[in-house]
Short mmCIF file of C-alpha atoms in Angstrom, two decimals:
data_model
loop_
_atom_site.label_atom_id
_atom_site.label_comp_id
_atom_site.label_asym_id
_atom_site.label_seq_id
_atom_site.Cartn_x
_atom_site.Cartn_y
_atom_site.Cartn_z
CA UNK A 827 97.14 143.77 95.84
CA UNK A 828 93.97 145.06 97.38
CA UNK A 829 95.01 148.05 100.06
CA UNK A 830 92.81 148.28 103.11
CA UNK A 831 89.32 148.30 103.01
CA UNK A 832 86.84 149.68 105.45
CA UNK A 833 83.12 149.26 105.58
CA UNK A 834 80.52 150.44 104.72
CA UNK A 835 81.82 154.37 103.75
CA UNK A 836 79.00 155.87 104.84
CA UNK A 837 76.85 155.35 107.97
CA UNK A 838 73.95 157.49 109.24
CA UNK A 839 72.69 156.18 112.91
CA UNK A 840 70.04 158.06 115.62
CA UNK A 841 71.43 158.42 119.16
CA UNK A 842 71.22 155.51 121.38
CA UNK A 843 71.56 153.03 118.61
CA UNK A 844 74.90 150.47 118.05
CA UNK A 845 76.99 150.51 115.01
CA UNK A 846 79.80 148.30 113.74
CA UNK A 847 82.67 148.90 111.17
CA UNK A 848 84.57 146.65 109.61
CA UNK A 849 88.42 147.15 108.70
CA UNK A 850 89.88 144.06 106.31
CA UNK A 851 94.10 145.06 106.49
CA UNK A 852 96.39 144.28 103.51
CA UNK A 853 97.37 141.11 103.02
CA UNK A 854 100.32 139.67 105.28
CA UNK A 855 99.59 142.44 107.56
CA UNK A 856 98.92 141.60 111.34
CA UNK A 857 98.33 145.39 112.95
CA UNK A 858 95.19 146.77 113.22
CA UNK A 859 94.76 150.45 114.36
CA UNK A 860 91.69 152.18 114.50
CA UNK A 861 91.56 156.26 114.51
CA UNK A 862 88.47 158.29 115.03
CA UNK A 863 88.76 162.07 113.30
CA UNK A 864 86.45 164.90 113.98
CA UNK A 865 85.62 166.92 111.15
CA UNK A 866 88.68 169.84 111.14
CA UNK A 867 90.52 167.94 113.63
CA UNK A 868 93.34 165.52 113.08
CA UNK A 869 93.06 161.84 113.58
CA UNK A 870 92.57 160.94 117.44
CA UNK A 871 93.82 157.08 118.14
CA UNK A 872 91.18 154.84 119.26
CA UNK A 873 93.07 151.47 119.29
CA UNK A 874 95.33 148.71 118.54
CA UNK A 875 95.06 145.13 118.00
CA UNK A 876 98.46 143.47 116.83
CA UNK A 877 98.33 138.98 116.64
CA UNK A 878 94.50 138.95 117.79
CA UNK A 879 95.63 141.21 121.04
CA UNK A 880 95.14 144.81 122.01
CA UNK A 881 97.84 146.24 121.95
CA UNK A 882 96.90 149.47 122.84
CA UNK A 883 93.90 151.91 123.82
CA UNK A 884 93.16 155.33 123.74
CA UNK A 885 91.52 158.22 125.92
CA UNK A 886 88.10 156.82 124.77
CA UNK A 887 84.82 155.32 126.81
CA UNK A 888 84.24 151.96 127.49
CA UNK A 889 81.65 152.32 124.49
CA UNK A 890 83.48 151.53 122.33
CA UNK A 891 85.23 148.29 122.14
CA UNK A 892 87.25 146.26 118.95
CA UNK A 893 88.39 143.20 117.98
CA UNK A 894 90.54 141.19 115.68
CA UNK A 895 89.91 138.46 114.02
CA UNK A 896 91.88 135.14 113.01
CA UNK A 897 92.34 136.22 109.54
CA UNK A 898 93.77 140.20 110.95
CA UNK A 899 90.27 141.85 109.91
CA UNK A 900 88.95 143.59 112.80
CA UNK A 901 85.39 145.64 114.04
CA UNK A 902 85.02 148.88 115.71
CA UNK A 903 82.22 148.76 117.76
CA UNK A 904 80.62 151.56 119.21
CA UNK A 905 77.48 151.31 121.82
CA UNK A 906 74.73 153.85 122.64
CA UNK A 907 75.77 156.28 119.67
CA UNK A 908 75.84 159.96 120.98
CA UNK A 909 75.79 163.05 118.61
CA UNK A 910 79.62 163.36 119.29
CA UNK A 911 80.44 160.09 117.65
CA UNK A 912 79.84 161.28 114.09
CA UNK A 913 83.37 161.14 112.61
CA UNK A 914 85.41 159.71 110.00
CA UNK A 915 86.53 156.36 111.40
CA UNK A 916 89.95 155.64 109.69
CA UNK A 917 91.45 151.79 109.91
CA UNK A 918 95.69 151.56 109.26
CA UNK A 919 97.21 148.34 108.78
CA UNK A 920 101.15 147.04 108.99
CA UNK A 921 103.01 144.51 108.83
CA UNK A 922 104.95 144.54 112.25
CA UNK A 923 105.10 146.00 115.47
CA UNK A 924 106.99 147.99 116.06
CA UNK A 925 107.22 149.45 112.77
CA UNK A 926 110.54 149.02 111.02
CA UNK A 927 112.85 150.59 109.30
CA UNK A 928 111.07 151.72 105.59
CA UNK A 929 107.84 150.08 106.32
CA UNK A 930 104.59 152.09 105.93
CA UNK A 931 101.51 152.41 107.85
CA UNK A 932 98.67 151.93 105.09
CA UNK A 933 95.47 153.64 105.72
CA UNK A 934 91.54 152.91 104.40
CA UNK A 935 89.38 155.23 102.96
CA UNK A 936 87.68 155.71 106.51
CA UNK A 937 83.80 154.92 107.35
CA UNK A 938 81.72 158.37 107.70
CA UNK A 939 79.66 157.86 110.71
CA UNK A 940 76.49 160.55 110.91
CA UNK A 941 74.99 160.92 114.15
CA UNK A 942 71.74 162.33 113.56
CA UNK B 826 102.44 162.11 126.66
CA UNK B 827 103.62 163.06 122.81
CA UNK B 828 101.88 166.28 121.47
CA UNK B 829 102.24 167.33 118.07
CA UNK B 830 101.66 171.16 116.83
CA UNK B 831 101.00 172.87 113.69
CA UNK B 832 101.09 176.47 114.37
CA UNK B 833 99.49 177.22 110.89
CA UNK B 834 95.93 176.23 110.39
CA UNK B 835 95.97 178.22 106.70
CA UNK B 836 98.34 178.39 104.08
CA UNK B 837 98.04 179.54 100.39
CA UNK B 838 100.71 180.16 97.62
CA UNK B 839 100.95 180.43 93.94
CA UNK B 840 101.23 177.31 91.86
CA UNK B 841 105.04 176.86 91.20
CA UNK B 842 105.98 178.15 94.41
CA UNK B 843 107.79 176.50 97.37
CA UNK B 844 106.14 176.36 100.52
CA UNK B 845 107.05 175.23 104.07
CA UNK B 846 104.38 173.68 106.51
CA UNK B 847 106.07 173.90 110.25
CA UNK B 848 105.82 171.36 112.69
CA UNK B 849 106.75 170.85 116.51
CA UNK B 850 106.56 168.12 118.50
CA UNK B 851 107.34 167.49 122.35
CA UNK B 852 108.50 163.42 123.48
CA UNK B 853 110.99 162.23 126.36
CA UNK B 854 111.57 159.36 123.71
CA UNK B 855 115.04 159.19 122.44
CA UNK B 856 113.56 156.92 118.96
CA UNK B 857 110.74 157.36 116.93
CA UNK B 858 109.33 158.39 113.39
CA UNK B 859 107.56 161.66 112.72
CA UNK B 860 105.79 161.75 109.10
CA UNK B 861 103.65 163.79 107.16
CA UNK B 862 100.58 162.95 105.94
CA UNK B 863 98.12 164.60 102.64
CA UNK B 864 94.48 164.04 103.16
CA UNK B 865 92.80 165.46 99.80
CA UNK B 866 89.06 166.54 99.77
CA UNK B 867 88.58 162.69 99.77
CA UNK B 868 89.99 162.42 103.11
CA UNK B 869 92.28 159.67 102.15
CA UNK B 870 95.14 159.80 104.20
CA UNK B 871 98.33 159.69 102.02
CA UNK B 872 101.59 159.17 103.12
CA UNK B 873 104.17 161.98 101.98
CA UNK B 874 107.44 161.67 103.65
CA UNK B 875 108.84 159.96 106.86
CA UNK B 876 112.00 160.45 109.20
CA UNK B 877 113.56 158.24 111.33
CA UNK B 878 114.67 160.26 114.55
CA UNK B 879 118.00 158.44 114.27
CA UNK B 880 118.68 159.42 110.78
CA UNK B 881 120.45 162.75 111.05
CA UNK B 882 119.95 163.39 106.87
CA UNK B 883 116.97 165.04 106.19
CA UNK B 884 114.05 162.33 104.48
CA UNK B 885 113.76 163.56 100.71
CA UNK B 886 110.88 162.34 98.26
CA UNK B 887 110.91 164.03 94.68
CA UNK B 888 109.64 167.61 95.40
CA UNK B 889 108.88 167.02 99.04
CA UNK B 890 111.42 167.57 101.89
CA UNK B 891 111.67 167.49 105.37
CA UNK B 892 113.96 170.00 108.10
CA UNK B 893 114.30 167.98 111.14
CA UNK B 894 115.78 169.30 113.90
CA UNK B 895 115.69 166.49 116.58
CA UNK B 896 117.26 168.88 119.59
CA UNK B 897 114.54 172.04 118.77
CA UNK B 898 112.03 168.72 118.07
CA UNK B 899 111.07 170.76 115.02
CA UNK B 900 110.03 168.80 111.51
CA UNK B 901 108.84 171.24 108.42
CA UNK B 902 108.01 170.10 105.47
CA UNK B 903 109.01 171.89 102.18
CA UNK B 904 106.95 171.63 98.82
CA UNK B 905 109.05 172.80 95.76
CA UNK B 906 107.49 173.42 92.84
CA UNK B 907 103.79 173.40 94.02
CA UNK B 908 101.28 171.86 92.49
CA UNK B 909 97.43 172.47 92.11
CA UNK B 910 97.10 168.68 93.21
CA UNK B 911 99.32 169.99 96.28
CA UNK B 912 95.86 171.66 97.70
CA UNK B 913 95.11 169.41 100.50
CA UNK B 914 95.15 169.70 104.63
CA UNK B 915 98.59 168.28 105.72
CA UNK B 916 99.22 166.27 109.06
CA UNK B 917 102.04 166.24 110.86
CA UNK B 918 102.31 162.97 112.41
CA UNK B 919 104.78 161.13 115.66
CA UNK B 920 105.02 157.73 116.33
CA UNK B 921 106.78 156.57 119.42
CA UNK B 922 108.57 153.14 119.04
CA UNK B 923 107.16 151.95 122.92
CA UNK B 924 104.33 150.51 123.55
CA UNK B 925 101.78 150.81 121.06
CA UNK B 926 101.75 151.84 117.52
CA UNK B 927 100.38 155.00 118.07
CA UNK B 928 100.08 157.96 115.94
CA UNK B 929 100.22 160.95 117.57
CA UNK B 930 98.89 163.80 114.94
CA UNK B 931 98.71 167.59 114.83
CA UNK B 932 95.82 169.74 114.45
CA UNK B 933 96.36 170.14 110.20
CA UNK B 934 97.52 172.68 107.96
CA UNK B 935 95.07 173.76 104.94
CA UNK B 936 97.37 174.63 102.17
CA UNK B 937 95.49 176.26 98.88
CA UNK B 938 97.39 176.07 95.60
CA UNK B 939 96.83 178.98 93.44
CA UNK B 940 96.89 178.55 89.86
#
């Protein structure tokens, strides 16, 4: 089975612009989190979309917004790009919410976003 | 609001050596998980071990261990017999069981195997 996949991996945008990134989860899986990380910094939550719904939102601006699709995929959107925003975007799927007992939160491979 | 702290931003030991990463956390919840995560130069994040705050045995996983010490909310994780494929920055991680699935994680440890 395919784990989750994130795209694209790499990303280089100019200040002001809009970029989106795309998070499919494993199959069967219905959560959605998204997690921004600062190079040397651990992962900061961004939010969480559980049945099509968020769930849950972090200490971020209103620039940035998600969704979740019908199939459990979901975008990360992020307007009017400032230098600040370049990060690793991480994406973590599971199966249930809350998480139970022995189940795992998966993560991507994370989208490097370049702010130049 | 959960915080998570790793007091040691550096670590380095001999390969074959055991090593302990230390971990604190602060929550007024009475149930959650606290994990620890590897994220190689790849920056894949890799799950390593998990605890379940209810589960008063310590989480084992081959040569990985965990000391969890719910009243000092203290969670270490020991490496026995470290590997050169050990060398990674490790995350201490806390996820509350209300509200949201969010992970809560600490600031990293970089931990150098030495051959």
């Amino acid at each position: 089975d395919a784990g989750v996949t994130q795209s694209p991996t790499h990303l280089i945008k100019t200040r002001g612009q809009h970029v989106t990134l795309r998070c499919s989860p494993i199959s069967g899986h219905k959560s959605v989190s998204w997690y921004q990380q600062v190079l040397g910094q651990g992962p900061q939550f961004i939010f969480q979309y559980y049945e099509k719904e968020e769930r849950g939102r972090g200490n971020f601006p209103d620039r940035f917004s998600a969704r979740q699709f019908p199939n459990y995929s979901s975008e990360l959107n992020v307007n009017a790009l400032l230098l600040g925003d370049s990060a690793l975007y991480l994406c973590a799927s599971s199966g249930s919410m809350p998480l139970t007992t022995n189940e795992k939160l998966f993560f991507g491979s994370g989208t490097q976003l370049s702010v130049l | 609001a959960q915080t998570v702290t790793q007091s040691q931003p550096e670590m380095s030991v001999q390969e074959a050596e055991t090593v302990t990463l230390s971990c604190t956390y602060d929550t007024s919840e009475s149930n959650y998980y606290l994990f620890w995560y590897k994220q190689p130069p790849s920056r894949q994040m890799i799950l390593v071990i998990r605890q379940e705050a209810y589960k008063q045995q310590n989480a084992t996983e081959n040569r990985f261990s965990v000391n969890f010490q719910k009243a000092a909310k203290s969670f270490s994780l020991k490496i026995s017999d470290s590997q050169l494929g050990d060398t990674a920055m490790y995350f201490c991680a806390f996820l509350g069981l209300q509200g949201a699935q969010k992970l809560v994680f600490g600031q990293g440890t970089r931990l150098t195997i030495n051959p």
